[in-house]
Short mmCIF file of C-alpha atoms and ligand atoms in Angstrom, two decimals:
data_model
loop_
_atom_site.label_atom_id
_atom_site.label_comp_id
_atom_site.label_asym_id
_atom_site.label_seq_id
_atom_site.Cartn_x
_atom_site.Cartn_y
_atom_site.Cartn_z
CA MET P 1 -136.59 139.39 15.44
CA LYS P 2 -134.08 140.96 17.85
CA THR P 3 -133.46 144.19 16.04
CA LEU P 4 -137.14 145.09 16.09
CA PHE P 5 -136.91 145.39 19.86
CA HIS P 6 -134.78 148.41 19.66
CA SER P 7 -137.96 150.36 18.76
CA PHE P 8 -139.71 149.04 21.86
CA PRO P 9 -139.75 151.08 25.11
CA ALA P 10 -136.30 150.67 26.66
CA VAL P 11 -137.92 150.10 30.04
CA LEU P 12 -139.11 146.67 28.86
CA LYS P 13 -135.52 145.65 28.25
CA ARG P 14 -134.11 147.06 31.39
CA GLY P 15 -136.79 145.90 33.75
CA LEU P 16 -136.40 149.13 35.72
CA VAL P 17 -140.03 150.02 35.99
CA VAL P 18 -142.21 148.50 38.71
CA LEU P 19 -145.64 147.19 37.88
CA GLY P 20 -147.43 150.05 39.64
CA VAL P 21 -145.97 152.61 37.29
CA LEU P 22 -146.80 150.55 34.22
CA ALA P 23 -150.34 150.08 35.37
CA ALA P 24 -150.77 153.75 36.16
CA GLY P 25 -149.24 155.05 32.94
CA ALA P 26 -150.57 152.58 30.33
CA CYS P 27 -154.19 151.96 31.08
CA ALA P 28 -156.41 153.47 28.50
CA TYR P 29 -160.24 153.34 28.34
CA ASN P 30 -161.56 152.06 25.06
CA GLU P 31 -164.97 153.47 24.48
CA THR P 32 -166.05 150.85 21.92
CA LEU P 33 -165.05 148.01 24.16
CA GLY P 34 -166.34 149.76 27.26
CA ARG P 35 -163.35 148.79 29.32
CA ASN P 36 -159.77 149.74 30.24
CA GLN P 37 -156.93 148.29 28.23
CA LEU P 38 -153.43 147.92 29.59
CA LEU P 39 -151.38 148.97 26.59
CA PHE P 40 -147.82 150.29 26.47
CA VAL P 41 -147.31 149.27 22.86
CA SER P 42 -149.21 150.99 19.96
CA GLN P 43 -150.88 149.36 17.02
CA GLY P 44 -147.92 150.64 14.92
CA GLN P 45 -145.32 149.05 17.17
CA MET P 46 -147.25 145.77 17.17
CA ALA P 47 -147.49 146.00 13.32
CA GLN P 48 -143.77 146.48 12.99
CA LEU P 49 -143.18 143.49 15.20
CA ALA P 50 -145.56 141.29 13.30
CA SER P 51 -144.24 142.15 9.84
CA SER P 52 -141.16 140.01 9.92
CA ALA P 53 -143.06 137.09 11.54
CA TRP P 54 -145.61 137.41 8.69
CA THR P 55 -142.89 137.33 6.05
CA ASP P 56 -141.33 134.26 7.66
CA LEU P 57 -144.60 132.55 7.95
CA LYS P 58 -145.39 133.03 4.24
CA LYS P 59 -141.95 131.51 3.39
CA GLN P 60 -142.43 128.54 5.63
CA GLU P 61 -146.09 127.63 5.08
CA PRO P 62 -147.34 127.03 1.57
CA THR P 63 -150.11 129.26 0.32
CA THR P 64 -152.73 128.17 -2.30
CA SER P 65 -153.31 129.69 -5.68
CA ASP P 66 -156.48 127.58 -6.14
CA PRO P 67 -159.22 130.00 -7.33
CA LYS P 68 -161.80 127.76 -5.56
CA TYR P 69 -160.50 129.21 -2.27
CA LEU P 70 -159.16 132.57 -3.36
CA ASN P 71 -162.37 133.69 -5.09
CA ARG P 72 -164.36 133.04 -1.95
CA VAL P 73 -161.96 134.76 0.40
CA ASN P 74 -161.27 137.71 -1.87
CA ARG P 75 -165.01 138.27 -2.27
CA VAL P 76 -165.71 138.40 1.46
CA ALA P 77 -162.59 139.85 3.13
CA PRO P 78 -162.74 143.45 1.68
CA LYS P 79 -166.40 143.78 2.66
CA ILE P 80 -165.70 142.73 6.26
CA ILE P 81 -162.53 144.87 6.49
CA ARG P 82 -164.51 147.93 5.17
CA ALA P 83 -167.39 147.16 7.58
CA ALA P 84 -164.84 147.41 10.42
CA GLY P 85 -163.96 150.89 9.28
CA GLU P 86 -160.66 149.86 7.76
CA ASN P 87 -159.14 150.21 4.26
CA PRO P 88 -158.87 146.85 2.56
CA ALA P 89 -155.89 148.07 0.57
CA GLU P 90 -153.94 148.24 3.79
CA TRP P 91 -154.72 144.64 4.78
CA GLU P 92 -153.33 141.36 3.53
CA VAL P 93 -155.26 138.07 3.59
CA GLU P 94 -153.46 134.81 2.67
CA VAL P 95 -155.02 131.37 2.24
CA PHE P 96 -152.59 128.77 3.53
CA LYS P 97 -152.72 125.28 2.04
CA SER P 98 -153.18 123.03 5.05
CA ASP P 99 -155.76 120.68 6.54
CA GLN P 100 -155.64 122.56 9.74
CA ILE P 101 -158.98 123.89 10.82
CA ASN P 102 -157.79 127.31 11.73
CA ALA P 103 -157.43 131.03 11.03
CA PHE P 104 -155.38 133.73 12.71
CA ALA P 105 -154.69 137.41 12.57
CA LEU P 106 -151.51 139.42 13.19
CA PRO P 107 -151.19 143.13 13.99
CA GLY P 108 -150.81 145.40 10.98
CA GLY P 109 -153.81 143.88 9.22
CA LYS P 110 -152.51 140.41 8.31
CA ILE P 111 -154.95 137.56 8.23
CA GLY P 112 -154.20 133.88 7.58
CA ILE P 113 -156.92 131.33 6.84
CA TYR P 114 -156.34 127.69 6.11
CA THR P 115 -157.94 125.66 3.32
CA GLY P 116 -158.98 123.15 5.97
CA ILE P 117 -161.35 125.59 7.65
CA LEU P 118 -162.68 126.84 4.30
CA ASP P 119 -163.59 123.29 3.32
CA LEU P 120 -165.96 123.22 6.30
CA MET P 121 -167.73 126.44 5.35
CA ASP P 122 -171.06 126.22 3.61
CA ASN P 123 -171.47 129.78 2.44
CA ASP P 124 -169.96 133.30 2.40
CA SER P 125 -171.60 134.26 5.64
CA GLN P 126 -169.66 131.62 7.45
CA ILE P 127 -166.38 132.85 5.95
CA ALA P 128 -167.52 136.41 7.05
CA ALA P 129 -168.06 135.17 10.59
CA VAL P 130 -164.41 133.87 10.88
CA LEU P 131 -162.87 136.84 9.19
CA GLY P 132 -164.97 139.28 11.22
CA HIS P 133 -163.72 137.58 14.35
CA GLU P 134 -160.05 137.80 13.18
CA VAL P 135 -160.43 141.52 12.04
CA ALA P 136 -161.80 142.34 15.48
CA HIS P 137 -158.65 140.88 17.23
CA VAL P 138 -156.50 143.25 15.13
CA LYS P 139 -158.80 146.22 15.43
CA PHE P 140 -158.72 146.17 19.24
CA ASN P 141 -155.06 145.46 19.48
CA HIS P 142 -155.57 142.29 21.48
CA SER P 143 -152.05 141.26 20.72
CA GLY P 144 -150.72 144.51 22.09
CA GLU P 145 -152.72 143.91 25.23
CA ARG P 146 -151.47 140.34 25.62
CA TYR P 147 -147.92 141.63 25.06
CA SER P 148 -148.39 144.35 27.76
CA GLN P 149 -149.87 141.89 30.23
CA THR P 150 -147.13 139.33 29.79
CA ALA P 151 -144.34 142.00 29.80
CA ALA P 152 -145.81 143.68 32.95
CA ALA P 153 -145.79 140.35 34.69
CA GLN P 154 -142.22 139.63 33.67
CA THR P 155 -141.13 143.14 34.66
CA ALA P 156 -142.83 142.64 38.06
CA LEU P 157 -140.91 139.40 38.50
CA SER P 158 -137.61 140.98 37.53
CA ALA P 159 -138.08 144.23 39.39
CA GLY P 160 -136.08 142.82 42.24
CA GLY P 161 -132.91 143.41 40.29
CA ALA P 162 -132.52 140.85 37.51
CA LEU P 163 -132.65 142.21 33.99
CA VAL P 164 -135.17 141.19 31.39
CA GLY P 165 -132.88 139.71 28.72
CA ASP P 166 -133.53 140.09 25.01
CA SER P 167 -134.42 136.45 24.63
CA GLN P 168 -137.11 136.75 27.26
CA VAL P 169 -138.61 139.78 25.64
CA GLY P 170 -138.40 137.95 22.24
CA THR P 171 -140.44 135.12 23.62
CA THR P 172 -142.97 137.52 25.03
CA ALA P 173 -143.29 139.21 21.65
CA LEU P 174 -143.94 135.93 19.80
CA GLN P 175 -146.44 134.93 22.43
CA ALA P 176 -148.21 138.27 21.98
CA LEU P 177 -148.56 137.62 18.27
CA GLY P 178 -150.05 134.30 19.09
CA LEU P 179 -147.17 132.35 17.61
CA GLY P 180 -145.31 129.65 19.43
CA ALA P 181 -141.50 129.40 19.34
CA GLN P 182 -142.16 127.51 16.14
CA TYR P 183 -144.48 128.93 13.51
CA GLY P 184 -147.64 127.04 13.00
CA VAL P 185 -148.24 126.75 16.73
CA LEU P 186 -150.94 129.19 17.58
CA LEU P 187 -151.41 130.31 21.15
CA PRO P 188 -154.74 131.14 22.65
CA PHE P 189 -156.17 134.55 23.29
CA SER P 190 -158.00 135.01 26.59
CA ARG P 191 -161.63 134.12 26.80
CA LYS P 192 -162.38 137.79 27.18
CA HIS P 193 -160.58 138.58 23.92
CA GLU P 194 -162.37 135.69 22.22
CA LEU P 195 -165.76 136.90 23.25
CA GLU P 196 -164.99 140.46 22.19
CA ALA P 197 -163.83 139.21 18.81
CA ASP P 198 -167.08 137.29 18.45
CA LYS P 199 -169.24 140.27 19.51
CA PHE P 200 -167.63 142.77 17.09
CA GLY P 201 -167.18 140.22 14.34
CA LEU P 202 -170.97 139.81 14.28
CA ARG P 203 -171.36 143.56 13.91
CA TYR P 204 -169.04 143.68 10.99
CA MET P 205 -170.85 140.84 9.38
CA ALA P 206 -174.20 142.53 9.82
CA ARG P 207 -172.84 145.83 8.45
CA ALA P 208 -171.49 144.05 5.34
CA GLY P 209 -174.85 142.41 4.76
CA TYR P 210 -174.15 138.85 5.81
CA ASP P 211 -176.42 136.54 7.74
CA MET P 212 -175.40 136.46 11.36
CA ASP P 213 -177.26 133.22 12.01
CA GLU P 214 -174.66 131.54 9.96
CA ALA P 215 -172.11 132.39 12.62
CA VAL P 216 -174.07 130.35 15.09
CA ARG P 217 -174.41 127.52 12.58
CA PHE P 218 -170.69 127.54 11.87
CA TRP P 219 -169.69 127.46 15.56
CA GLN P 220 -172.19 124.58 16.18
CA LYS P 221 -170.57 122.76 13.19
CA MET P 222 -167.11 123.36 14.71
CA SER P 223 -168.44 122.11 18.03
CA ALA P 224 -169.58 118.90 16.42
CA GLN P 225 -166.07 118.40 15.06
CA LYS P 226 -164.91 118.03 18.61
CA ASN P 227 -165.87 114.32 18.51
CA GLY P 228 -163.00 113.44 16.28
CA ALA P 229 -159.48 114.87 16.72
CA PRO P 230 -159.90 118.36 18.13
CA PRO P 231 -159.36 120.86 15.37
CA GLU P 232 -156.80 123.54 16.05
CA PHE P 233 -159.31 126.33 15.94
CA MET P 234 -161.18 124.71 18.77
CA SER P 235 -158.16 124.61 21.09
CA THR P 236 -157.24 128.24 20.36
CA HIS P 237 -160.83 129.44 20.06
CA PRO P 238 -162.86 127.55 22.68
CA SER P 239 -166.29 127.07 21.26
CA ASP P 240 -168.70 125.92 23.83
CA ALA P 241 -172.28 126.49 25.08
CA THR P 242 -171.31 129.92 26.64
CA ARG P 243 -169.83 131.09 23.36
CA ILE P 244 -172.86 130.03 21.27
CA ALA P 245 -175.23 131.53 23.86
CA GLN P 246 -173.34 134.82 23.68
CA LEU P 247 -173.52 134.87 19.88
CA LYS P 248 -177.28 134.35 20.02
CA ARG P 249 -177.67 137.10 22.61
CA GLU P 250 -175.57 139.53 20.50
CA ILE P 251 -177.46 138.74 17.38
CA GLN P 252 -180.72 139.69 19.17
CA LEU P 253 -179.10 142.91 20.46
CA ILE P 254 -177.87 143.93 16.99
CA ARG P 255 -181.19 143.20 15.44
CA SER P 256 -183.02 145.22 18.03
CA GLY P 257 -180.69 148.16 17.16
CA SER P 258 -178.52 148.13 20.32
ZN1 ZN U 301 -160.00 134.41 18.31
#
């Protein structure tokens, strides 16, 4: 992990830049999102960072070769990726063999989905809903934004003189990818990122010809799971009344051509 950081802006390591400079220099307006993003790492830098984490992850967590899962995922994923304006050949989707009810995305077009969540899905549209959500996180560089926010906060803390050590930056990078110090521990995105991923995930679904109402049905199903042991996807992806209400609102907007 450490060597990758040599490609990161040196200022992050030295902690020499005060927060004001970072905020002024790195805020970019994203027209699709309709808001400013604090970003001082590019998609490419995040992808580079994620690639070794992804390789490690695939070594540590078993993947499945069961066609029951692979056929479904391989049928849906390319359509969703294409609907997001991306080239499926440049993305990688792995099905991990685990009862965890979860899915995740890493920069550079890496998506992981667990057999546990696939077992809950009634149809391709529900798979499309979760994949669309994950593709949107990557597309809008939510990890890069999380990285930038965390690093800016740490830089501000250390601006008084202390240096930001490599280990500290390393932790920030893992957090930005949504991985805990140990793989398999997924950290949450902010509520804003979750709602954006939902919103654009629906648009990709619609463009790919899937039934958006199935997204609502799936989230309701996930919500009902809450009664037992809380599934992982719930804790990293809070599904509540607000979220389901927003999905319904967005579906109406998309159908009315907005
Ligand atoms: Zn999410």
